[in-house]
Amino acid sequence: MTLTRWRYAARMRIARGLLTGDAPPSAVARRTGYAHLPTFSAAFSRFHGLSPREYQEREAARSQ
């Protein structure tokens, strides 16, 4: 795995954790180094197969 790919995967793991903690996607985008929410959403969707909002909804349903 290249350093670039590793860093991308690490950012997505951090984002997943923050989203599980109910942080708004815009705040998660900023905390993980993305200046624009659409760019973060596209990267998150590409990595996880769900948008940040869909991921939060799925996790909220699991915890109930």
N, CA, C and O atoms as a Tripos MOL2 file, in Angstrom:
@<TRIPOS>MOLECULE
protein
  256   255    64     0     0
PROTEIN
NO_CHARGES

@<TRIPOS>ATOM
      1 N           0.8540   -1.1730    0.0000 N.3       1 MET1
      2 CA          0.0000    0.0000    0.0000 C.3       1 MET1
      3 C           0.9030    1.2390    0.0000 C.2       1 MET1
      4 O           1.8540    1.3340    0.7750 O.2       1 MET1
      5 N           0.5880    2.1580   -0.8650 N.am      2 THR2
      6 CA          1.3740    3.3880   -0.9310 C.3       2 THR2
      7 C           1.0280    4.2900    0.2470 C.2       2 THR2
      8 O          -0.0110    4.1220    0.8860 O.2       2 THR2
      9 N           1.8900    5.2300    0.5220 N.am      3 LEU3
     10 CA          1.6520    6.1850    1.6000 C.3       3 LEU3
     11 C           0.3800    6.9930    1.3430 C.2       3 LEU3
     12 O          -0.3940    7.2550    2.2640 O.2       3 LEU3
     13 N           0.1720    7.3820    0.0960 N.am      4 THR4
     14 CA         -1.0180    8.1530   -0.2550 C.3       4 THR4
     15 C          -2.2830    7.3550    0.0170 C.2       4 THR4
     16 O          -3.2410    7.8870    0.5780 O.2       4 THR4
     17 N          -2.2990    6.0920   -0.3680 N.am      5 ARG5
     18 CA         -3.4660    5.2290   -0.1440 C.3       5 ARG5
     19 C          -3.6750    4.9890    1.3550 C.2       5 ARG5
     20 O          -4.8090    4.9930    1.8340 O.2       5 ARG5
     21 N          -2.5870    4.7820    2.0880 N.am      6 TRP6
     22 CA         -2.6840    4.5680    3.5260 C.3       6 TRP6
     23 C          -3.2810    5.7950    4.2150 C.2       6 TRP6
     24 O          -4.1510    5.6660    5.0770 O.2       6 TRP6
     25 N          -2.8110    6.9850    3.8340 N.am      7 ARG7
     26 CA         -3.3170    8.2160    4.4230 C.3       7 ARG7
     27 C          -4.7980    8.4130    4.1160 C.2       7 ARG7
     28 O          -5.5630    8.8340    4.9830 O.2       7 ARG7
     29 N          -5.1980    8.1120    2.8920 N.am      8 TYR8
     30 CA         -6.6050    8.1990    2.4950 C.3       8 TYR8
     31 C          -7.4530    7.2380    3.3370 C.2       8 TYR8
     32 O          -8.5130    7.6200    3.8320 O.2       8 TYR8
     33 N          -6.9950    6.0130    3.4950 N.am      9 ALA9
     34 CA         -7.7300    5.0280    4.2960 C.3       9 ALA9
     35 C          -7.8130    5.4660    5.7540 C.2       9 ALA9
     36 O          -8.8500    5.2920    6.3940 O.2       9 ALA9
     37 N          -6.7380    6.0300    6.2800 N.am     10 ALA10
     38 CA         -6.7400    6.5020    7.6690 C.3      10 ALA10
     39 C          -7.7400    7.6490    7.8410 C.2      10 ALA10
     40 O          -8.4740    7.6830    8.8300 O.2      10 ALA10
     41 N          -7.7760    8.5740    6.9020 N.am     11 ARG11
     42 CA         -8.7430    9.6780    6.9790 C.3      11 ARG11
     43 C         -10.1750    9.1580    6.9580 C.2      11 ARG11
     44 O         -11.0360    9.6800    7.6650 O.2      11 ARG11
     45 N         -10.4300    8.1430    6.1580 N.am     12 MET12
     46 CA        -11.7770    7.5880    6.0620 C.3      12 MET12
     47 C         -12.1610    6.8370    7.3380 C.2      12 MET12
     48 O         -13.3240    6.8630    7.7400 O.2      12 MET12
     49 N         -11.1960    6.1670    7.9810 N.am     13 ARG13
     50 CA        -11.4800    5.5020    9.2650 C.3      13 ARG13
     51 C         -11.7890    6.5390   10.3380 C.2      13 ARG13
     52 O         -12.7090    6.3530   11.1340 O.2      13 ARG13
     53 N         -11.0360    7.6140   10.3630 N.am     14 ILE14
     54 CA        -11.2870    8.6940   11.3320 C.3      14 ILE14
     55 C         -12.6610    9.3020   11.0690 C.2      14 ILE14
     56 O         -13.4270    9.5430   12.0020 O.2      14 ILE14
     57 N         -12.9700    9.5470    9.7990 N.am     15 ALA15
     58 CA        -14.2780   10.1170    9.4380 C.3      15 ALA15
     59 C         -15.4010    9.2040    9.8920 C.2      15 ALA15
     60 O         -16.4050    9.6710   10.4300 O.2      15 ALA15
     61 N         -15.2400    7.9080    9.6800 N.am     16 ARG16
     62 CA        -16.2660    6.9460   10.0960 C.3      16 ARG16
     63 C         -16.4960    7.0260   11.6050 C.2      16 ARG16
     64 O         -17.6380    7.0080   12.0630 O.2      16 ARG16
     65 N         -15.4300    7.1140   12.3610 N.am     17 GLY17
     66 CA        -15.5580    7.2270   13.8090 C.3      17 GLY17
     67 C         -16.2530    8.5030   14.2350 C.2      17 GLY17
     68 O         -17.0900    8.4820   15.1360 O.2      17 GLY17
     69 N         -15.9200    9.6030   13.6050 N.am     18 LEU18
     70 CA        -16.5560   10.8790   13.9400 C.3      18 LEU18
     71 C         -18.0340   10.8710   13.5680 C.2      18 LEU18
     72 O         -18.8630   11.4030   14.3060 O.2      18 LEU18
     73 N         -18.3620   10.2780   12.4440 N.am     19 LEU19
     74 CA        -19.7690   10.2110   12.0240 C.3      19 LEU19
     75 C         -20.5680    9.3140   12.9560 C.2      19 LEU19
     76 O         -21.7430    9.5790   13.2110 O.2      19 LEU19
     77 N         -19.9550    8.2680   13.4610 N.am     20 THR20
     78 CA        -20.6310    7.3870   14.4180 C.3      20 THR20
     79 C         -20.9370    8.1530   15.7010 C.2      20 THR20
     80 O         -21.9290    7.8730   16.3740 O.2      20 THR20
     81 N         -20.0930    9.1090   16.0330 N.am     21 GLY21
     82 CA        -20.2900    9.9390   17.2210 C.3      21 GLY21
     83 C         -21.2410   11.0960   16.9960 C.2      21 GLY21
     84 O         -21.2780   12.0220   17.8060 O.2      21 GLY21
     85 N         -22.0050   11.0720   15.9280 N.am     22 ASP22
     86 CA        -23.0360   12.0660   15.6210 C.3      22 ASP22
     87 C         -22.5160   13.4400   15.2290 C.2      22 ASP22
     88 O         -23.2630   14.4160   15.3120 O.2      22 ASP22
     89 N         -21.2740   13.5500   14.8080 N.am     23 ALA23
     90 CA        -20.7670   14.8290   14.3120 C.3      23 ALA23
     91 C         -21.3910   15.1050   12.9480 C.2      23 ALA23
     92 O         -21.5570   14.1760   12.1580 O.2      23 ALA23
     93 N         -21.7370   16.3410   12.6520 N.am     24 PRO24
     94 CA        -22.2970   16.6450   11.3300 C.3      24 PRO24
     95 C         -21.2460   16.4280   10.2340 C.2      24 PRO24
     96 O         -20.0640   16.6940   10.4520 O.2      24 PRO24
     97 N         -21.6650   15.9520    9.0690 N.am     25 PRO25
     98 CA        -20.7060   15.6960    7.9850 C.3      25 PRO25
     99 C         -19.8300   16.8970    7.6440 C.2      25 PRO25
    100 O         -18.6590   16.7200    7.3070 O.2      25 PRO25
    101 N         -20.3610   18.1010    7.7230 N.am     26 SER26
    102 CA        -19.5370   19.2790    7.4030 C.3      26 SER26
    103 C         -18.3870   19.4280    8.3930 C.2      26 SER26
    104 O         -17.2780   19.7920    8.0010 O.2      26 SER26
    105 N         -18.6360   19.1500    9.6630 N.am     27 ALA27
    106 CA        -17.5770   19.2260   10.6790 C.3      27 ALA27
    107 C         -16.5640   18.1060   10.4780 C.2      27 ALA27
    108 O         -15.3620   18.3140   10.6420 O.2      27 ALA27
    109 N         -17.0460   16.9260   10.1250 N.am     28 VAL28
    110 CA        -16.1470   15.7930    9.8760 C.3      28 VAL28
    111 C         -15.2580   16.0910    8.6750 C.2      28 VAL28
    112 O         -14.0660   15.7820    8.6870 O.2      28 VAL28
    113 N         -15.8330   16.6850    7.6500 N.am     29 ALA29
    114 CA        -15.0420   17.0520    6.4690 C.3      29 ALA29
    115 C         -13.8920   17.9690    6.8680 C.2      29 ALA29
    116 O         -12.7490   17.7410    6.4710 O.2      29 ALA29
    117 N         -14.1860   18.9920    7.6420 N.am     30 ARG30
    118 CA        -13.1330   19.9250    8.0750 C.3      30 ARG30
    119 C         -12.0980   19.2330    8.9570 C.2      30 ARG30
    120 O         -10.8980   19.4550    8.7960 O.2      30 ARG30
    121 N         -12.5510   18.4010    9.8830 N.am     31 ARG31
    122 CA        -11.6360   17.7250   10.8170 C.3      31 ARG31
    123 C         -10.7130   16.7400   10.1130 C.2      31 ARG31
    124 O          -9.6150   16.4650   10.5970 O.2      31 ARG31
    125 N         -11.1450   16.2130    8.9870 N.am     32 THR32
    126 CA        -10.3140   15.2480    8.2620 C.3      32 THR32
    127 C          -9.5610   15.8800    7.0950 C.2      32 THR32
    128 O          -8.9590   15.1740    6.2850 O.2      32 THR32
    129 N          -9.5940   17.2010    7.0110 N.am     33 GLY33
    130 CA         -8.7570   17.9080    6.0500 C.3      33 GLY33
    131 C          -9.3870   18.2530    4.7240 C.2      33 GLY33
    132 O          -8.6850   18.6510    3.7960 O.2      33 GLY33
    133 N         -10.7010   18.1100    4.6090 N.am     34 TYR34
    134 CA        -11.3850   18.4640    3.3680 C.3      34 TYR34
    135 C         -11.9550   19.8640    3.4910 C.2      34 TYR34
    136 O         -12.6460   20.1750    4.4610 O.2      34 TYR34
    137 N         -11.6690   20.7050    2.5200 N.am     35 ALA35
    138 CA        -12.1480   22.0830    2.5480 C.3      35 ALA35
    139 C         -13.6080   22.1910    2.1120 C.2      35 ALA35
    140 O         -14.3020   23.1420    2.4740 O.2      35 ALA35
    141 N         -14.0650   21.2140    1.3360 N.am     36 HIS36
    142 CA        -15.4130   21.2870    0.7780 C.3      36 HIS36
    143 C         -16.1750   19.9990    1.0630 C.2      36 HIS36
    144 O         -15.6640   18.9030    0.8350 O.2      36 HIS36
    145 N         -17.3880   20.1350    1.5580 N.am     37 LEU37
    146 CA        -18.2240   18.9840    1.8830 C.3      37 LEU37
    147 C         -18.4660   18.0670    0.6870 C.2      37 LEU37
    148 O         -18.3850   16.8510    0.8560 O.2      37 LEU37
    149 N         -18.7570   18.5750   -0.5150 N.am     38 PRO38
    150 CA        -18.9810   17.6560   -1.6390 C.3      38 PRO38
    151 C         -17.7620   16.7810   -1.9600 C.2      38 PRO38
    152 O         -17.9160   15.6230   -2.3470 O.2      38 PRO38
    153 N         -16.5750   17.3220   -1.8030 N.am     39 THR39
    154 CA        -15.3630   16.5430   -2.0460 C.3      39 THR39
    155 C         -15.2250   15.4380   -1.0070 C.2      39 THR39
    156 O         -14.8900   14.3000   -1.3390 O.2      39 THR39
    157 N         -15.4850   15.7790    0.2540 N.am     40 PHE40
    158 CA        -15.4510   14.7830    1.3260 C.3      40 PHE40
    159 C         -16.5110   13.7200    1.0910 C.2      40 PHE40
    160 O         -16.2280   12.5280    1.2120 O.2      40 PHE40
    161 N         -17.7200   14.1300    0.7600 N.am     41 SER41
    162 CA        -18.8130   13.1770    0.5470 C.3      41 SER41
    163 C         -18.4860   12.2050   -0.5780 C.2      41 SER41
    164 O         -18.7550   11.0090   -0.4660 O.2      41 SER41
    165 N         -17.9120   12.7080   -1.6520 N.am     42 ALA42
    166 CA        -17.5470   11.8430   -2.7750 C.3      42 ALA42
    167 C         -16.4630   10.8490   -2.3610 C.2      42 ALA42
    168 O         -16.5330    9.6730   -2.7200 O.2      42 ALA42
    169 N         -15.4690   11.3070   -1.6130 N.am     43 ALA43
    170 CA        -14.3930   10.4210   -1.1630 C.3      43 ALA43
    171 C         -14.9320    9.3760   -0.1950 C.2      43 ALA43
    172 O         -14.5870    8.1990   -0.3000 O.2      43 ALA43
    173 N         -15.7650    9.7880    0.7360 N.am     44 PHE44
    174 CA        -16.3450    8.8660    1.7160 C.3      44 PHE44
    175 C         -17.2080    7.8270    1.0050 C.2      44 PHE44
    176 O         -17.1220    6.6370    1.3080 O.2      44 PHE44
    177 N         -18.0280    8.2660    0.0740 N.am     45 SER45
    178 CA        -18.8990    7.3530   -0.6770 C.3      45 SER45
    179 C         -18.0900    6.3590   -1.4930 C.2      45 SER45
    180 O         -18.4390    5.1810   -1.5630 O.2      45 SER45
    181 N         -17.0270    6.8210   -2.1010 N.am     46 ARG46
    182 CA        -16.1660    5.9530   -2.9070 C.3      46 ARG46
    183 C         -15.5150    4.8870   -2.0160 C.2      46 ARG46
    184 O         -15.3960    3.7310   -2.4210 O.2      46 ARG46
    185 N         -15.1000    5.2680   -0.8200 N.am     47 PHE47
    186 CA        -14.3940    4.3470    0.0810 C.3      47 PHE47
    187 C         -15.3480    3.3800    0.7700 C.2      47 PHE47
    188 O         -15.0580    2.1870    0.8630 O.2      47 PHE47
    189 N         -16.4920    3.8840    1.2560 N.am     48 HIS48
    190 CA        -17.3990    3.0770    2.0710 C.3      48 HIS48
    191 C         -18.6350    2.5710    1.3370 C.2      48 HIS48
    192 O         -19.3200    1.6780    1.8350 O.2      48 HIS48
    193 N         -18.9300    3.1200    0.1760 N.am     49 GLY49
    194 CA        -20.1090    2.6850   -0.5600 C.3      49 GLY49
    195 C         -21.4020    3.3150   -0.0630 C.2      49 GLY49
    196 O         -22.4840    2.9500   -0.5230 O.2      49 GLY49
    197 N         -21.3060    4.2480    0.8620 N.am     50 LEU50
    198 CA        -22.4530    4.9900    1.4060 C.3      50 LEU50
    199 C         -22.0510    6.4420    1.5520 C.2      50 LEU50
    200 O         -20.8800    6.7460    1.7760 O.2      50 LEU50
    201 N         -23.0140    7.3420    1.4270 N.am     51 SER51
    202 CA        -22.7190    8.7490    1.7060 C.3      51 SER51
    203 C         -22.5560    8.9140    3.2170 C.2      51 SER51
    204 O         -23.0060    8.0580    3.9790 O.2      51 SER51
    205 N         -21.9230    9.9920    3.6600 N.am     52 PRO52
    206 CA        -21.7980   10.2130    5.1020 C.3      52 PRO52
    207 C         -23.1460   10.2200    5.8170 C.2      52 PRO52
    208 O         -23.2610    9.6720    6.9130 O.2      52 PRO52
    209 N         -24.1560   10.8220    5.2230 N.am     53 ARG53
    210 CA        -25.4840   10.8700    5.8410 C.3      53 ARG53
    211 C         -26.1000    9.4680    5.9150 C.2      53 ARG53
    212 O         -26.6840    9.0960    6.9330 O.2      53 ARG53
    213 N         -25.9670    8.6980    4.8400 N.am     54 GLU54
    214 CA        -26.4860    7.3290    4.8480 C.3      54 GLU54
    215 C         -25.7790    6.4870    5.9060 C.2      54 GLU54
    216 O         -26.4060    5.6760    6.5880 O.2      54 GLU54
    217 N         -24.4770    6.6860    6.0360 N.am     55 TYR55
    218 CA        -23.7200    5.9530    7.0490 C.3      55 TYR55
    219 C         -24.2280    6.2890    8.4470 C.2      55 TYR55
    220 O         -24.4270    5.3940    9.2690 O.2      55 TYR55
    221 N         -24.4380    7.5840    8.7210 N.am     56 GLN56
    222 CA        -24.9500    7.9940   10.0280 C.3      56 GLN56
    223 C         -26.3290    7.3930   10.2940 C.2      56 GLN56
    224 O         -26.5990    6.9170   11.3960 O.2      56 GLN56
    225 N         -27.1840    7.4140    9.3050 N.am     57 GLU57
    226 CA        -28.5290    6.8590    9.4780 C.3      57 GLU57
    227 C         -28.4760    5.3660    9.7570 C.2      57 GLU57
    228 O         -29.2090    4.8640   10.6090 O.2      57 GLU57
    229 N         -27.6110    4.6560    9.0410 N.am     58 ARG58
    230 CA        -27.4700    3.2220    9.2620 C.3      58 ARG58
    231 C         -26.9590    2.9240   10.6770 C.2      58 ARG58
    232 O         -27.4570    2.0230   11.3520 O.2      58 ARG58
    233 N         -25.9660    3.6890   11.1090 N.am     59 GLU59
    234 CA        -25.4170    3.4840   12.4490 C.3      59 GLU59
    235 C         -26.4310    3.8380   13.5280 C.2      59 GLU59
    236 O         -26.4910    3.1710   14.5600 O.2      59 GLU59
    237 N         -27.2160    4.8660   13.3050 N.am     60 ALA60
    238 CA        -28.2540    5.2510   14.2840 C.3      60 ALA60
    239 C         -29.3030    4.1470   14.3990 C.2      60 ALA60
    240 O         -29.7720    3.8480   15.4970 O.2      60 ALA60
    241 N         -29.6700    3.5440   13.2770 N.am     61 ALA61
    242 CA        -30.6550    2.4690   13.2910 C.3      61 ALA61
    243 C         -30.0930    1.2350   13.9990 C.2      61 ALA61
    244 O         -30.8330    0.5260   14.6820 O.2      61 ALA61
    245 N         -28.8060    0.9740   13.8460 N.am     62 ARG62
    246 CA        -28.1780   -0.1600   14.5110 C.3      62 ARG62
    247 C         -28.1680   -0.0120   16.0260 C.2      62 ARG62
    248 O         -28.3300   -0.9920   16.7530 O.2      62 ARG62
    249 N         -27.9790    1.1980   16.4920 N.am     63 SER63
    250 CA        -27.8370    1.4250   17.9310 C.3      63 SER63
    251 C         -29.1690    1.4590   18.6680 C.2      63 SER63
    252 O         -29.1960    1.5160   19.8970 O.2      63 SER63
    253 N         -30.2600    1.4240   17.9350 N.am     64 GLN64
    254 CA        -31.5810    1.4630   18.5850 C.3      64 GLN64
    255 C         -32.0690    0.0940   18.9290 C.2      64 GLN64
    256 O         -33.1600   -0.0530   19.4790 O.2      64 GLN64
@<TRIPOS>BOND
     1     1     2 1
     2     2     3 1
     3     3     4 2
     4     3     5 am
     5     5     6 1
     6     6     7 1
     7     7     8 2
     8     7     9 am
     9     9    10 1
    10    10    11 1
    11    11    12 2
    12    11    13 am
    13    13    14 1
    14    14    15 1
    15    15    16 2
    16    15    17 am
    17    17    18 1
    18    18    19 1
    19    19    20 2
    20    19    21 am
    21    21    22 1
    22    22    23 1
    23    23    24 2
    24    23    25 am
    25    25    26 1
    26    26    27 1
    27    27    28 2
    28    27    29 am
    29    29    30 1
    30    30    31 1
    31    31    32 2
    32    31    33 am
    33    33    34 1
    34    34    35 1
    35    35    36 2
    36    35    37 am
    37    37    38 1
    38    38    39 1
    39    39    40 2
    40    39    41 am
    41    41    42 1
    42    42    43 1
    43    43    44 2
    44    43    45 am
    45    45    46 1
    46    46    47 1
    47    47    48 2
    48    47    49 am
    49    49    50 1
    50    50    51 1
    51    51    52 2
    52    51    53 am
    53    53    54 1
    54    54    55 1
    55    55    56 2
    56    55    57 am
    57    57    58 1
    58    58    59 1
    59    59    60 2
    60    59    61 am
    61    61    62 1
    62    62    63 1
    63    63    64 2
    64    63    65 am
    65    65    66 1
    66    66    67 1
    67    67    68 2
    68    67    69 am
    69    69    70 1
    70    70    71 1
    71    71    72 2
    72    71    73 am
    73    73    74 1
    74    74    75 1
    75    75    76 2
    76    75    77 am
    77    77    78 1
    78    78    79 1
    79    79    80 2
    80    79    81 am
    81    81    82 1
    82    82    83 1
    83    83    84 2
    84    83    85 am
    85    85    86 1
    86    86    87 1
    87    87    88 2
    88    87    89 am
    89    89    90 1
    90    90    91 1
    91    91    92 2
    92    91    93 am
    93    93    94 1
    94    94    95 1
    95    95    96 2
    96    95    97 am
    97    97    98 1
    98    98    99 1
    99    99   100 2
   100    99   101 am
   101   101   102 1
   102   102   103 1
   103   103   104 2
   104   103   105 am
   105   105   106 1
   106   106   107 1
   107   107   108 2
   108   107   109 am
   109   109   110 1
   110   110   111 1
   111   111   112 2
   112   111   113 am
   113   113   114 1
   114   114   115 1
   115   115   116 2
   116   115   117 am
   117   117   118 1
   118   118   119 1
   119   119   120 2
   120   119   121 am
   121   121   122 1
   122   122   123 1
   123   123   124 2
   124   123   125 am
   125   125   126 1
   126   126   127 1
   127   127   128 2
   128   127   129 am
   129   129   130 1
   130   130   131 1
   131   131   132 2
   132   131   133 am
   133   133   134 1
   134   134   135 1
   135   135   136 2
   136   135   137 am
   137   137   138 1
   138   138   139 1
   139   139   140 2
   140   139   141 am
   141   141   142 1
   142   142   143 1
   143   143   144 2
   144   143   145 am
   145   145   146 1
   146   146   147 1
   147   147   148 2
   148   147   149 am
   149   149   150 1
   150   150   151 1
   151   151   152 2
   152   151   153 am
   153   153   154 1
   154   154   155 1
   155   155   156 2
   156   155   157 am
   157   157   158 1
   158   158   159 1
   159   159   160 2
   160   159   161 am
   161   161   162 1
   162   162   163 1
   163   163   164 2
   164   163   165 am
   165   165   166 1
   166   166   167 1
   167   167   168 2
   168   167   169 am
   169   169   170 1
   170   170   171 1
   171   171   172 2
   172   171   173 am
   173   173   174 1
   174   174   175 1
   175   175   176 2
   176   175   177 am
   177   177   178 1
   178   178   179 1
   179   179   180 2
   180   179   181 am
   181   181   182 1
   182   182   183 1
   183   183   184 2
   184   183   185 am
   185   185   186 1
   186   186   187 1
   187   187   188 2
   188   187   189 am
   189   189   190 1
   190   190   191 1
   191   191   192 2
   192   191   193 am
   193   193   194 1
   194   194   195 1
   195   195   196 2
   196   195   197 am
   197   197   198 1
   198   198   199 1
   199   199   200 2
   200   199   201 am
   201   201   202 1
   202   202   203 1
   203   203   204 2
   204   203   205 am
   205   205   206 1
   206   206   207 1
   207   207   208 2
   208   207   209 am
   209   209   210 1
   210   210   211 1
   211   211   212 2
   212   211   213 am
   213   213   214 1
   214   214   215 1
   215   215   216 2
   216   215   217 am
   217   217   218 1
   218   218   219 1
   219   219   220 2
   220   219   221 am
   221   221   222 1
   222   222   223 1
   223   223   224 2
   224   223   225 am
   225   225   226 1
   226   226   227 1
   227   227   228 2
   228   227   229 am
   229   229   230 1
   230   230   231 1
   231   231   232 2
   232   231   233 am
   233   233   234 1
   234   234   235 1
   235   235   236 2
   236   235   237 am
   237   237   238 1
   238   238   239 1
   239   239   240 2
   240   239   241 am
   241   241   242 1
   242   242   243 1
   243   243   244 2
   244   243   245 am
   245   245   246 1
   246   246   247 1
   247   247   248 2
   248   247   249 am
   249   249   250 1
   250   250   251 1
   251   251   252 2
   252   251   253 am
   253   253   254 1
   254   254   255 1
   255   255   256 2
@<TRIPOS>SUBSTRUCTURE
     1 MET1         2 RESIDUE 1 A MET
     2 THR2         6 RESIDUE 1 A THR
     3 LEU3        10 RESIDUE 1 A LEU
     4 THR4        14 RESIDUE 1 A THR
     5 ARG5        18 RESIDUE 1 A ARG
     6 TRP6        22 RESIDUE 1 A TRP
     7 ARG7        26 RESIDUE 1 A ARG
     8 TYR8        30 RESIDUE 1 A TYR
     9 ALA9        34 RESIDUE 1 A ALA
    10 ALA10       38 RESIDUE 1 A ALA
    11 ARG11       42 RESIDUE 1 A ARG
    12 MET12       46 RESIDUE 1 A MET
    13 ARG13       50 RESIDUE 1 A ARG
    14 ILE14       54 RESIDUE 1 A ILE
    15 ALA15       58 RESIDUE 1 A ALA
    16 ARG16       62 RESIDUE 1 A ARG
    17 GLY17       66 RESIDUE 1 A GLY
    18 LEU18       70 RESIDUE 1 A LEU
    19 LEU19       74 RESIDUE 1 A LEU
    20 THR20       78 RESIDUE 1 A THR
    21 GLY21       82 RESIDUE 1 A GLY
    22 ASP22       86 RESIDUE 1 A ASP
    23 ALA23       90 RESIDUE 1 A ALA
    24 PRO24       94 RESIDUE 1 A PRO
    25 PRO25       98 RESIDUE 1 A PRO
    26 SER26      102 RESIDUE 1 A SER
    27 ALA27      106 RESIDUE 1 A ALA
    28 VAL28      110 RESIDUE 1 A VAL
    29 ALA29      114 RESIDUE 1 A ALA
    30 ARG30      118 RESIDUE 1 A ARG
    31 ARG31      122 RESIDUE 1 A ARG
    32 THR32      126 RESIDUE 1 A THR
    33 GLY33      130 RESIDUE 1 A GLY
    34 TYR34      134 RESIDUE 1 A TYR
    35 ALA35      138 RESIDUE 1 A ALA
    36 HIS36      142 RESIDUE 1 A HIS
    37 LEU37      146 RESIDUE 1 A LEU
    38 PRO38      150 RESIDUE 1 A PRO
    39 THR39      154 RESIDUE 1 A THR
    40 PHE40      158 RESIDUE 1 A PHE
    41 SER41      162 RESIDUE 1 A SER
    42 ALA42      166 RESIDUE 1 A ALA
    43 ALA43      170 RESIDUE 1 A ALA
    44 PHE44      174 RESIDUE 1 A PHE
    45 SER45      178 RESIDUE 1 A SER
    46 ARG46      182 RESIDUE 1 A ARG
    47 PHE47      186 RESIDUE 1 A PHE
    48 HIS48      190 RESIDUE 1 A HIS
    49 GLY49      194 RESIDUE 1 A GLY
    50 LEU50      198 RESIDUE 1 A LEU
    51 SER51      202 RESIDUE 1 A SER
    52 PRO52      206 RESIDUE 1 A PRO
    53 ARG53      210 RESIDUE 1 A ARG
    54 GLU54      214 RESIDUE 1 A GLU
    55 TYR55      218 RESIDUE 1 A TYR
    56 GLN56      222 RESIDUE 1 A GLN
    57 GLU57      226 RESIDUE 1 A GLU
    58 ARG58      230 RESIDUE 1 A ARG
    59 GLU59      234 RESIDUE 1 A GLU
    60 ALA60      238 RESIDUE 1 A ALA
    61 ALA61      242 RESIDUE 1 A ALA
    62 ARG62      246 RESIDUE 1 A ARG
    63 SER63      250 RESIDUE 1 A SER
    64 GLN64      254 RESIDUE 1 A GLN
